[in-house]
Coordinates of C-alpha atoms in Angstrom, one line a residue:
M1 CA 0.0 0.0 0.0
Q2 CA 1.3 3.4 -1.0
I3 CA 0.2 6.8 0.3
R4 CA -1.2 7.7 -3.1
D5 CA -3.5 4.7 -3.0
L6 CA -5.3 5.8 0.2
P7 CA -8.0 5.5 1.3
Y8 CA -8.4 1.8 1.5
A9 CA -11.1 0.3 -0.7
D10 CA -11.9 -1.9 2.3
P11 CA -10.1 -1.3 5.7
G12 CA -11.1 -4.8 6.8
V13 CA -12.8 -6.0 10.0
A14 CA -10.7 -5.1 13.0
D15 CA -9.9 -7.6 15.8
A16 CA -11.3 -5.3 18.6
R17 CA -11.1 -7.8 21.5
S18 CA -8.4 -5.9 23.2
G19 CA -5.8 -3.2 22.5
P20 CA -2.8 -5.6 21.9
R21 CA -4.9 -7.8 19.6
F22 CA -5.9 -4.7 17.6
L23 CA -2.2 -3.6 17.3
L24 CA -1.4 -7.2 16.2
W25 CA -4.2 -7.1 13.6
L26 CA -2.9 -3.8 12.2
G27 CA 0.6 -5.2 11.9
R28 CA -0.6 -8.3 10.1
N29 CA -2.6 -6.2 7.6
Q30 CA 0.5 -4.3 6.7
L31 CA 2.9 -7.3 6.5
G32 CA 4.2 -6.2 3.1
G33 CA 5.2 -2.8 4.4
Q34 CA 6.6 -4.3 7.5
L35 CA 8.9 -6.7 5.6
K36 CA 10.0 -3.8 3.3
A37 CA 10.9 -1.7 6.3
L38 CA 12.7 -4.7 7.9
A39 CA 14.8 -5.3 4.8
W40 CA 15.8 -1.6 4.4
G41 CA 16.4 -1.4 8.2
L42 CA 18.7 -4.5 8.0
L43 CA 20.6 -2.9 5.1
H44 CA 21.0 0.4 7.1
F45 CA 22.0 -1.2 10.4
C46 CA 24.3 -3.7 8.9
G47 CA 26.0 -0.8 7.1
V48 CA 26.4 0.9 10.5
A49 CA 27.6 -2.4 12.1
G50 CA 30.1 -3.0 9.3
L51 CA 31.9 0.3 9.8
P52 CA 33.8 -0.9 13.0
L53 CA 35.2 -3.8 11.0
G54 CA 36.3 -1.5 8.2
V55 CA 37.9 1.0 10.6
G56 CA 39.6 -1.8 12.6
R57 CA 41.0 -3.4 9.4
A58 CA 42.3 0.0 8.3
V59 CA 44.0 0.7 11.5
Q60 CA 45.6 -2.8 11.5
A61 CA 46.7 -2.2 7.8
V62 CA 48.5 0.9 8.9
V63 CA 50.2 -0.9 11.7
D64 CA 51.2 -3.7 9.4
R65 CA 52.1 -1.2 6.6
S66 CA 50.0 -3.1 4.1
G67 CA 48.7 -1.0 1.2
S68 CA 46.5 -3.7 -0.2
A69 CA 44.8 -4.4 3.2
L70 CA 44.3 -0.6 3.6
A71 CA 42.6 -0.4 0.1
L72 CA 40.3 -3.3 1.0
A73 CA 39.4 -1.7 4.3
G74 CA 38.7 1.6 2.5
A75 CA 36.5 -0.2 0.0
L76 CA 34.6 -1.9 2.8
I77 CA 34.1 1.5 4.5
I78 CA 32.8 3.0 1.2
L79 CA 30.4 0.0 0.8
C80 CA 29.1 0.5 4.3
G81 CA 28.6 4.2 3.6
V82 CA 26.5 3.5 0.5
A83 CA 24.5 0.9 2.5
I84 CA 23.9 3.4 5.3
T85 CA 22.8 6.1 2.9
L86 CA 20.5 3.9 0.8
G87 CA 19.1 2.0 3.7
D88 CA 18.4 5.1 5.8
T89 CA 16.7 6.9 2.9
M90 CA 14.5 4.0 1.9
L91 CA 13.8 3.0 5.6
H92 CA 12.5 6.5 6.3
R93 CA 10.3 6.5 3.3
T94 CA 8.9 3.0 4.1
A95 CA 8.5 3.8 7.8
V96 CA 6.6 7.0 7.1
T97 CA 4.4 5.1 4.6
N98 CA 3.7 2.5 7.3
W99 CA 2.9 5.1 9.8
I100 CA 0.4 7.0 7.6
T101 CA -1.3 4.0 6.2
A102 CA -1.8 2.5 9.6
A103 CA -3.3 5.8 10.9
A104 CA -5.5 6.0 7.8
R105 CA -6.8 2.5 8.3
V106 CA -7.7 3.3 11.9
Q107 CA -9.4 6.5 10.9
Q108 CA -11.4 4.7 8.2
L109 CA -12.5 2.1 10.7
L110 CA -13.6 4.7 13.1
A111 CA -15.5 6.7 10.4
R112 CA -17.2 3.5 9.3
K113 CA -18.2 2.7 12.8
A114 CA -19.5 6.2 13.4
A115 CA -21.6 5.9 10.2
E116 CA -22.9 2.5 11.3
L117 CA -24.0 3.5 14.7
G118 CA -25.1 7.1 14.0
A119 CA -26.5 9.0 17.0
A120 CA -26.2 5.9 19.1
L121 CA -22.4 6.2 19.2
T122 CA -22.4 9.3 21.4
R123 CA -24.8 7.6 23.8
R124 CA -22.4 4.7 24.4
V125 CA -19.1 6.6 24.2
A126 CA -18.3 10.2 25.2
A127 CA -17.9 12.6 22.2
G128 CA -14.6 13.8 23.6
E129 CA -13.3 10.2 23.7
V130 CA -14.3 9.7 20.0
V131 CA -12.5 12.9 19.1
A132 CA -9.4 11.9 21.0
V133 CA -9.3 8.5 19.4
S134 CA -9.7 9.8 15.8
T135 CA -7.0 12.5 16.2
G136 CA -4.2 12.0 18.7
D137 CA -4.7 8.2 19.3
V138 CA -4.4 7.3 15.6
E139 CA -1.0 8.9 15.4
K140 CA 0.3 6.9 18.4
I141 CA -1.1 3.7 17.0
G142 CA 0.6 4.4 13.7
W143 CA 3.9 5.2 15.5
F144 CA 4.0 1.7 17.1
V145 CA 3.1 -0.1 13.9
E146 CA 5.8 1.7 12.1
A147 CA 8.4 1.4 14.9
L148 CA 7.9 -2.3 15.1
S149 CA 9.8 -3.2 11.9
R150 CA 12.7 -0.8 12.7
F151 CA 13.0 -2.4 16.2
A152 CA 13.1 -5.9 14.6
A153 CA 15.9 -4.8 12.2
A154 CA 17.8 -3.2 15.1
A155 CA 17.4 -6.4 17.3
I156 CA 18.6 -8.7 14.4
T157 CA 21.6 -6.3 13.9
V158 CA 22.5 -6.4 17.6
V159 CA 22.5 -10.2 17.6
L160 CA 24.6 -10.4 14.4
V161 CA 27.2 -7.9 15.8
C162 CA 27.4 -9.8 19.1
V163 CA 27.9 -13.1 17.2
G164 CA 30.4 -11.6 14.8
L165 CA 32.5 -10.1 17.6
V166 CA 32.5 -13.5 19.5
L167 CA 33.8 -15.1 16.3
Y168 CA 36.2 -12.3 15.3
V169 CA 37.6 -11.3 18.8
P170 CA 36.5 -14.0 21.2
E171 CA 38.1 -12.4 24.2
L172 CA 36.2 -9.1 23.9
G173 CA 33.2 -10.6 22.0
V174 CA 32.1 -12.6 25.1
V175 CA 32.2 -9.4 27.2
V176 CA 30.1 -7.5 24.6
A177 CA 27.7 -10.5 24.1
V178 CA 27.0 -10.6 27.9
G179 CA 26.8 -6.8 28.3
V180 CA 24.5 -5.9 25.4
P181 CA 21.5 -8.0 26.7
V182 CA 21.9 -6.5 30.0
L183 CA 21.8 -3.0 28.4
A184 CA 18.7 -4.0 26.4
L185 CA 16.8 -5.5 29.4
A186 CA 17.9 -3.1 32.1
V187 CA 15.0 -0.8 31.6
L188 CA 12.3 -3.5 31.8
P189 CA 11.7 -3.0 35.6
L190 CA 11.1 0.7 34.9
L191 CA 8.6 0.1 32.1
P192 CA 5.5 -0.8 34.1
R193 CA 5.7 2.3 36.2
A194 CA 6.3 4.4 33.0
T195 CA 3.4 2.8 31.3
R196 CA 1.1 3.5 34.3
R197 CA 2.1 7.1 34.4
A198 CA 1.5 7.3 30.6
D199 CA -1.9 5.8 31.1
V200 CA -2.8 8.4 33.7
Q201 CA -1.6 11.2 31.4
R202 CA -3.7 9.8 28.5
E203 CA -6.8 9.5 30.8
K204 CA -6.5 13.0 32.0
A205 CA -5.8 14.4 28.5
G206 CA -9.0 12.6 27.3
R207 CA -11.1 14.2 30.0
A208 CA -9.7 17.6 29.2
T209 CA -10.4 17.1 25.5
E210 CA -14.0 16.1 26.4
L211 CA -14.4 19.1 28.6
A212 CA -13.1 21.4 25.9
S213 CA -15.4 19.9 23.3
D214 CA -18.4 20.2 25.6
T215 CA -17.5 23.8 26.4
V216 CA -17.1 24.8 22.8
A217 CA -20.3 23.1 21.8
G218 CA -22.2 25.0 24.5
L219 CA -20.4 28.3 24.3
R220 CA -23.5 30.2 23.2
V221 CA -25.5 28.9 26.1
L222 CA -22.7 29.6 28.5
R223 CA -22.5 33.2 27.4
G224 CA -26.2 33.5 27.9
I225 CA -26.0 32.4 31.5
G226 CA -22.6 34.0 32.3
G227 CA -21.0 30.6 32.9
E228 CA -17.9 31.1 30.7
E229 CA -15.5 31.8 33.5
L230 CA -16.8 28.8 35.5
F231 CA -16.1 26.4 32.6
L232 CA -12.8 28.1 31.7
G233 CA -11.7 27.6 35.3
R234 CA -12.6 23.9 35.1
Y235 CA -10.6 23.6 31.9
R236 CA -7.6 25.3 33.4
Q237 CA -7.7 22.9 36.3
A238 CA -8.0 20.0 33.9
S239 CA -5.1 21.4 31.8
Q240 CA -2.9 21.7 34.9
E241 CA -3.7 18.1 35.9
V242 CA -2.6 17.0 32.4
R243 CA 0.6 19.1 32.7
R244 CA 1.5 17.5 36.0
A245 CA 0.7 14.0 34.8
A246 CA 2.9 14.7 31.7
V247 CA 5.8 15.9 33.8
R248 CA 5.6 12.8 36.0
S249 CA 5.6 10.6 32.9
A250 CA 8.4 12.6 31.4
R251 CA 10.5 12.2 34.5
M252 CA 10.2 8.4 34.3
W253 CA 11.2 8.4 30.6
A254 CA 14.1 10.7 31.4
L255 CA 15.2 8.1 33.9
I256 CA 15.0 5.4 31.3
S257 CA 17.0 7.5 28.9
A258 CA 19.6 8.1 31.6
V259 CA 19.9 4.4 32.2
Q260 CA 20.3 3.9 28.4
V261 CA 23.2 6.3 28.4
L262 CA 24.9 5.3 31.7
L263 CA 25.0 1.5 31.1
P264 CA 26.4 1.7 27.6
G265 CA 29.0 4.1 28.9
L266 CA 30.1 1.6 31.6
L267 CA 30.2 -1.2 29.0
L268 CA 32.4 1.0 26.7
I269 CA 34.8 1.7 29.6
T270 CA 34.9 -2.0 30.4
V271 CA 35.7 -2.9 26.8
V272 CA 38.4 -0.3 26.5
W273 CA 40.0 -1.1 29.9
Y274 CA 39.9 -4.9 29.3
G275 CA 40.9 -4.7 25.7
A276 CA 43.8 -2.4 26.3
G277 CA 45.2 -5.0 28.7
L278 CA 44.7 -7.7 26.1
A279 CA 46.4 -5.7 23.5
Q280 CA 49.3 -4.9 25.8
D281 CA 49.7 -8.6 26.6
G282 CA 49.7 -9.3 22.8
R283 CA 46.6 -11.5 23.0
I284 CA 44.7 -9.3 20.5
E285 CA 45.8 -7.0 17.8
V286 CA 45.3 -3.2 17.9
G287 CA 42.9 -3.4 14.9
E288 CA 40.8 -5.9 16.8
L289 CA 40.6 -3.6 19.8
V290 CA 39.6 -0.7 17.6
T291 CA 36.9 -3.0 15.9
A292 CA 35.5 -4.0 19.3
F293 CA 35.5 -0.4 20.6
S294 CA 33.9 1.0 17.5
A295 CA 31.3 -1.8 17.5
V296 CA 30.2 -1.1 21.1
T297 CA 30.1 2.7 20.3
L298 CA 27.9 2.2 17.2
L299 CA 25.7 -0.4 18.9
M300 CA 24.3 2.5 20.9
Y301 CA 22.4 3.6 17.8
P302 CA 20.4 0.4 17.2
L303 CA 20.0 0.0 21.0
R304 CA 18.1 3.3 21.1
H305 CA 15.3 1.5 19.2
F306 CA 14.8 -0.7 22.2
E307 CA 13.8 2.4 24.2
E308 CA 11.7 3.7 21.4
I309 CA 9.7 0.6 20.9
A310 CA 9.0 0.5 24.7
M311 CA 7.8 4.1 24.5
A312 CA 5.8 3.5 21.4
Y313 CA 4.0 0.5 23.0
S314 CA 3.4 2.2 26.3
F315 CA 1.8 5.2 24.5
S316 CA 0.0 3.2 21.8
R317 CA -1.5 0.5 24.1
P318 CA -4.1 2.8 25.9
S319 CA -4.7 4.5 22.5
A320 CA -5.4 1.0 20.9
K321 CA -7.5 0.0 23.9
R322 CA -9.7 3.1 23.3
A323 CA -9.9 2.5 19.6
A324 CA -10.8 -1.1 20.2
R325 CA -13.5 -0.1 22.6
V326 CA -15.1 2.1 20.0
L327 CA -14.7 -0.5 17.2
A328 CA -16.1 -3.3 19.3
L329 CA -19.5 -1.5 19.5
R330 CA -22.2 -3.2 17.5
R331 CA -25.7 -2.6 16.3
T332 CA -28.1 -4.2 18.8
T333 CA -29.2 -6.5 15.9
E334 CA -27.3 -7.7 12.8
P335 CA -28.6 -8.2 9.3
S336 CA -30.1 -11.6 8.6
G337 CA -28.5 -11.9 5.2
V338 CA -31.8 -12.4 3.5
E339 CA -32.2 -10.4 0.3
Y340 CA -35.4 -8.4 0.7
G341 CA -34.7 -5.7 -1.9
R342 CA -35.9 -2.1 -1.2
P343 CA -39.0 -2.5 1.0
S344 CA -41.9 -0.1 0.9
G345 CA -45.3 0.2 2.5
D346 CA -46.7 1.0 6.0
L347 CA -44.2 1.7 8.8
Y348 CA -45.1 -0.2 11.9
D349 CA -43.6 -0.4 15.4
P350 CA -44.9 -3.5 17.3
A351 CA -43.3 -2.3 20.5
T352 CA -45.5 0.8 20.8
G353 CA -48.2 0.2 18.2
V354 CA -47.2 3.3 16.1
L355 CA -48.4 2.9 12.5
A356 CA -47.5 5.3 9.7
P357 CA -49.6 4.5 6.6
S358 CA -47.7 4.5 3.3
G359 CA -47.9 7.8 1.5
R360 CA -49.4 9.7 4.4
F361 CA -48.3 12.5 6.7
T362 CA -48.3 11.1 10.2
A363 CA -47.6 13.1 13.4
V364 CA -46.5 11.4 16.6
V365 CA -47.0 13.1 20.0
C366 CA -45.0 11.9 23.0
G367 CA -45.1 13.5 26.4
D368 CA -41.5 12.7 27.0
P369 CA -39.0 14.2 24.6
D370 CA -36.3 11.6 25.3
A371 CA -38.8 8.8 24.6
A372 CA -39.7 10.6 21.3
G373 CA -36.0 10.6 20.3
L374 CA -35.6 6.9 21.1
L375 CA -38.8 6.0 19.2
A376 CA -37.6 8.1 16.2
E377 CA -34.4 6.1 16.1
R378 CA -36.3 2.8 16.4
L379 CA -38.4 3.8 13.4
G380 CA -35.2 4.3 11.5
G381 CA -33.9 0.8 12.4
H382 CA -31.6 1.9 15.3
P383 CA -33.0 0.4 18.5
A384 CA -31.5 1.5 21.8
A385 CA -28.7 -0.6 23.2
D386 CA -30.9 -1.7 26.1
A387 CA -33.8 -2.7 23.8
D388 CA -32.7 -6.4 23.5
G389 CA -35.6 -8.6 22.7
A390 CA -37.9 -5.8 21.4
A391 CA -39.6 -6.6 18.2
S392 CA -38.2 -5.0 15.1
V393 CA -39.9 -2.1 13.3
L394 CA -41.5 -3.3 10.0
L395 CA -41.5 -1.5 6.7
G396 CA -44.0 -3.2 4.4
G397 CA -43.8 -6.2 6.6
V398 CA -40.0 -6.4 6.4
P399 CA -38.0 -6.1 9.7
L400 CA -35.7 -3.1 9.4
D401 CA -33.2 -4.7 11.8
E402 CA -32.7 -7.6 9.4
L403 CA -31.8 -5.3 6.5
A404 CA -28.2 -4.3 5.6
L405 CA -27.4 -0.9 7.1
D406 CA -27.2 0.9 3.7
E407 CA -30.5 -0.5 2.6
A408 CA -32.3 0.4 5.9
R409 CA -31.0 3.9 5.7
A410 CA -31.9 4.3 2.1
A411 CA -35.4 3.3 2.9
V412 CA -35.9 5.3 6.2
L413 CA -34.1 8.6 6.9
V414 CA -34.2 10.0 10.4
Q415 CA -33.4 13.6 11.1
D416 CA -32.3 14.1 14.7
K417 CA -33.7 16.8 17.0
D418 CA -30.3 18.6 16.8
P419 CA -29.0 17.9 13.3
V420 CA -25.4 18.9 12.4
L421 CA -24.4 21.0 9.4
L422 CA -20.9 20.2 8.1
S423 CA -18.6 23.0 7.0
G424 CA -18.6 23.8 3.3
T425 CA -20.7 25.6 0.8
L426 CA -24.5 25.4 0.7
Q427 CA -24.2 23.6 -2.6
E428 CA -22.0 20.9 -0.9
L429 CA -24.4 20.7 2.0
L430 CA -27.2 19.7 -0.3
D431 CA -25.1 17.5 -2.5
V432 CA -26.3 14.3 -0.8
P433 CA -27.4 10.9 -2.1
S434 CA -30.9 11.3 -3.3
S435 CA -33.6 10.0 -5.7
G436 CA -33.1 13.0 -7.9
K437 CA -36.9 13.8 -7.9
V438 CA -36.6 16.7 -5.5
S439 CA -34.4 19.7 -6.5
A440 CA -32.4 21.8 -4.1
E441 CA -34.6 24.8 -4.9
D442 CA -37.8 23.0 -4.1
A443 CA -36.4 21.7 -0.8
L444 CA -35.2 25.1 0.2
K445 CA -38.6 26.6 -0.7
A446 CA -40.5 24.0 1.3
A447 CA -38.3 24.5 4.3
Q448 CA -38.9 28.3 4.1
C449 CA -35.2 29.1 3.6
G450 CA -35.7 32.4 1.7
D451 CA -34.3 34.6 4.4
V452 CA -31.5 32.2 5.0
L453 CA -30.5 32.5 1.3
D454 CA -30.7 36.2 1.5
A455 CA -28.3 36.2 4.5
L456 CA -25.9 33.9 2.7
A457 CA -26.0 36.0 -0.4
Q458 CA -25.0 39.0 1.7
A459 CA -22.1 37.0 3.1
S460 CA -21.0 35.6 -0.2
V461 CA -17.7 37.5 -0.6
D462 CA -16.3 35.3 -3.5
T463 CA -19.3 35.8 -5.8
D464 CA -20.5 39.3 -4.9
G465 CA -17.8 41.4 -6.6
D466 CA -19.6 44.7 -6.4
G467 CA -20.7 44.3 -2.8
D468 CA -24.5 44.9 -3.5
G469 CA -25.5 41.7 -1.8
D470 CA -26.4 39.7 -4.9
G471 CA -23.8 37.0 -4.5
D472 CA -24.5 33.3 -5.1
P473 CA -25.8 31.8 -1.7
M474 CA -25.1 28.3 -3.0
R475 CA -21.4 29.1 -3.1
T476 CA -21.3 30.7 0.4
R477 CA -19.3 28.8 2.9
I478 CA -21.0 27.6 6.1
T479 CA -18.8 27.3 9.1
E480 CA -18.4 24.2 11.2
R481 CA -21.7 22.9 12.6
G482 CA -23.3 26.1 11.1
R483 CA -22.2 28.3 14.0
S484 CA -22.5 31.4 11.9
L485 CA -26.2 30.8 11.5
S486 CA -29.1 31.1 14.0
G487 CA -30.7 28.0 15.5
G488 CA -33.8 28.4 13.3
Q489 CA -31.7 28.9 10.1
R490 CA -29.6 25.8 10.9
Q491 CA -32.8 23.8 11.5
R492 CA -34.3 24.8 8.2
L493 CA -31.2 24.1 6.2
A494 CA -31.0 20.7 7.8
L495 CA -34.7 20.1 6.9
A496 CA -34.0 21.1 3.3
R497 CA -31.1 18.6 3.2
S498 CA -33.4 15.9 4.4
L499 CA -36.1 16.8 1.9
V500 CA -33.6 16.7 -1.0
T501 CA -32.8 13.0 -0.3
D502 CA -36.5 12.1 -0.9
P503 CA -36.4 8.8 1.0
E504 CA -39.2 6.3 1.0
V505 CA -39.9 7.2 4.6
L506 CA -38.8 10.4 6.3
V507 CA -38.8 10.7 10.1
L508 CA -38.4 14.2 11.5
D509 CA -37.9 14.8 15.2
E510 CA -39.0 18.3 16.2
P511 CA -38.0 19.9 12.9
T512 CA -39.5 23.4 13.7
S513 CA -38.7 23.8 17.4
A514 CA -36.5 26.9 16.8
V515 CA -38.7 28.9 14.3
D516 CA -41.6 31.3 14.9
S517 CA -45.2 30.2 14.6
H518 CA -45.9 31.8 11.1
T519 CA -42.8 30.2 9.6
E520 CA -43.7 26.9 11.2
A521 CA -47.2 27.0 9.7
R522 CA -45.6 27.6 6.2
I523 CA -43.0 24.9 6.7
A524 CA -45.8 22.4 7.7
A525 CA -47.7 23.2 4.5
G526 CA -44.6 23.1 2.3
V527 CA -43.3 19.8 3.7
K528 CA -46.8 18.2 3.3
E529 CA -47.0 19.4 -0.3
L530 CA -43.5 18.4 -1.3
R531 CA -43.8 14.9 0.4
A532 CA -47.2 14.2 -1.1
G533 CA -47.4 10.5 -1.9
R534 CA -44.4 9.7 0.3
T535 CA -44.5 8.4 3.9
T536 CA -43.6 11.2 6.4
V537 CA -43.5 10.9 10.2
V538 CA -43.0 14.0 12.3
F539 CA -42.4 13.9 16.1
A540 CA -43.9 17.2 17.4
S541 CA -46.1 18.8 19.9
S542 CA -46.7 22.0 18.0
P543 CA -50.4 22.5 17.1
L544 CA -49.4 24.1 13.8
L545 CA -47.7 21.0 12.6
L546 CA -50.2 18.6 14.1
D547 CA -53.1 20.3 12.4
R548 CA -51.5 19.6 9.0
A549 CA -51.1 15.9 9.7
D550 CA -53.3 13.4 8.0
R551 CA -53.1 11.3 11.1
V552 CA -52.0 12.0 14.7
V553 CA -50.7 9.2 17.0
F554 CA -50.6 9.9 20.7
V555 CA -48.1 7.8 22.6
H556 CA -48.4 7.7 26.4
D557 CA -46.2 5.6 28.7
G558 CA -44.7 3.7 25.8
D559 CA -47.9 2.7 24.0
V560 CA -50.3 4.2 21.5
A561 CA -53.1 5.8 23.6
A562 CA -55.1 7.5 20.8
V563 CA -55.2 7.9 17.1
G564 CA -57.1 10.5 15.1
V565 CA -56.8 14.0 13.7
H566 CA -55.5 16.9 15.8
R567 CA -58.7 18.8 16.5
E568 CA -60.7 15.6 17.4
L569 CA -58.0 14.5 19.9
L570 CA -57.8 18.0 21.3
H571 CA -61.4 17.9 22.3
G572 CA -61.7 14.2 23.1
N573 CA -58.5 13.2 24.9
A574 CA -57.5 15.1 28.1
D575 CA -54.0 13.6 28.2
Y576 CA -53.3 14.6 24.6
R577 CA -54.6 18.1 25.3
A578 CA -52.4 18.5 28.3
V579 CA -49.3 17.5 26.3
V580 CA -50.0 19.7 23.3
T581 CA -51.3 22.8 25.1
R582 CA -49.4 22.3 28.4
E583 CA -52.6 22.9 30.3
T584 CA -52.8 23.0 34.1
E585 CA -55.4 20.8 35.9
E586 CA -57.8 23.7 36.3
E587 CA -57.5 24.6 32.6
Q588 CA -58.2 21.1 31.6
L589 CA -61.5 21.3 33.5
D590 CA -62.9 24.3 31.6
G591 CA -61.1 23.7 28.2
I592 CA -60.1 27.4 28.0
T593 CA -56.7 26.6 26.5
A594 CA -58.0 24.3 23.9
I595 CA -60.5 26.9 22.7
G596 CA -57.8 29.6 22.6
E597 CA -55.5 27.3 20.7
L598 CA -58.1 26.5 18.1
A599 CA -58.7 30.2 17.6
V600 CA -55.0 30.8 17.0
L601 CA -55.0 28.0 14.4
E602 CA -57.9 29.5 12.6
E603 CA -56.3 33.0 12.6
I604 CA -53.0 31.6 11.1
E605 CA -54.9 29.7 8.5
E606 CA -56.7 32.9 7.4
S607 CA -53.5 34.9 7.3
A608 CA -51.8 32.1 5.3

């Protein structure tokens, strides 16, 4: 896999049983890249390891006054230099490729999981944790996957050098062969503590990220209630905790680095002192002493990769654990594998008894907004995680839970109560998979987005050259989550986006809660007209929307309590009237609120 070939056509099915298993799965799926990095790493490290032999042979040639031996030593040094240069260059290219492709695979897996679970994801995992996994954690996971092959090349090189020294200079080679494993394993007792401190740092950093995400998302509300300083103080405290944890973790890694410097220095002193005595006694030649000395010196370079792999694993293990926890989430039910085709017909929920006839505009009234949100997701084929054993919603008699995810979502589209607008132009926002039967202009008109288009035209800097406010609103950029727009404007643009898709069944959860009553009445009329002949389900308690519905279903305590048209239910069902008009008990007795609400409806109808 090359970087230019990204993204993966299929990132695969991750082994998410644990963090280490996930890391192992990533490594196996990049076996080709790992072997390439291992080969180039061996070339590079063997070139480094060959330099001491060349230098030692050159020194011995000078001592022996042998020109031919000196020439051979020089050729060996040049060959090692070429190997070092080529190996280092290609190792870097291959390692970076492995890093980026591993990170890209994890990001694709996370994106696919987010698309699969939809709104249910943030109910099971905190939004801040998802952000942390998809940004910082993927980098650390990619680092370990990339460092693994370099560590393997360094370990093989260290073994080859030790064996070579034992064969070439047995007296000194044995000392090096005993000392090097001690150097490599000396930091092992320190690693558990370093790993624990790194875990604490990651945990605190994740909480700080989550707090920052929540603060930014609710900044407008915080300003309204004057709570900015309170939350900023909390974030400062969380940041300081992250800083202190990072310092404690860095101290442990500094100690590990100090050990990695101290022990090799002691080994080098031992080799020089012992080797000098052997050379003085004539048991080894000067060139052999130089070779052993140079080999121990240059062994410090591959030995540093032992520390790096320990750091990479300690940092990536909690990151992989978090990623595996997200990737291990599953839909409460899995597709049956039966080919149903694209279902159509009545939408029916056996658990509550809610029925939305095909081609009709059905309104659903729930006294509990949270229950309404869960029911809306059920109608879209996304039952709650704790709804095990509940009967599946049926579309034309076909269980939605048994359909493949893409088929279920193509058949039923659910717009959440708080839909998100992605950054980009309005044209890009409305460029979504659709039937092609509803144009962007018709959808914007039905959603009453005229004033939104005027505002975007005024803000269209790129297309309004003369500054007279006649720019192209479709090319105006919308900021992240639509923060430059008001709540009502965001809600109407999201509604227009849902209308453009023109699904078989459209489920809207409180689509007009942020607009005024006159605009709401026009939206209700526009949606009903545009969706004529298509199944539309609206969760609402607004009389203006309910009065436009062909059929109103009142859900009370998790079951259908009444079915009819709005005005009939308003007069004939006290519980329904209490939810819709928010009457007090005294008002329920005399019906004053109901009469007043009907008068408002008639006044709006006349003005429309």
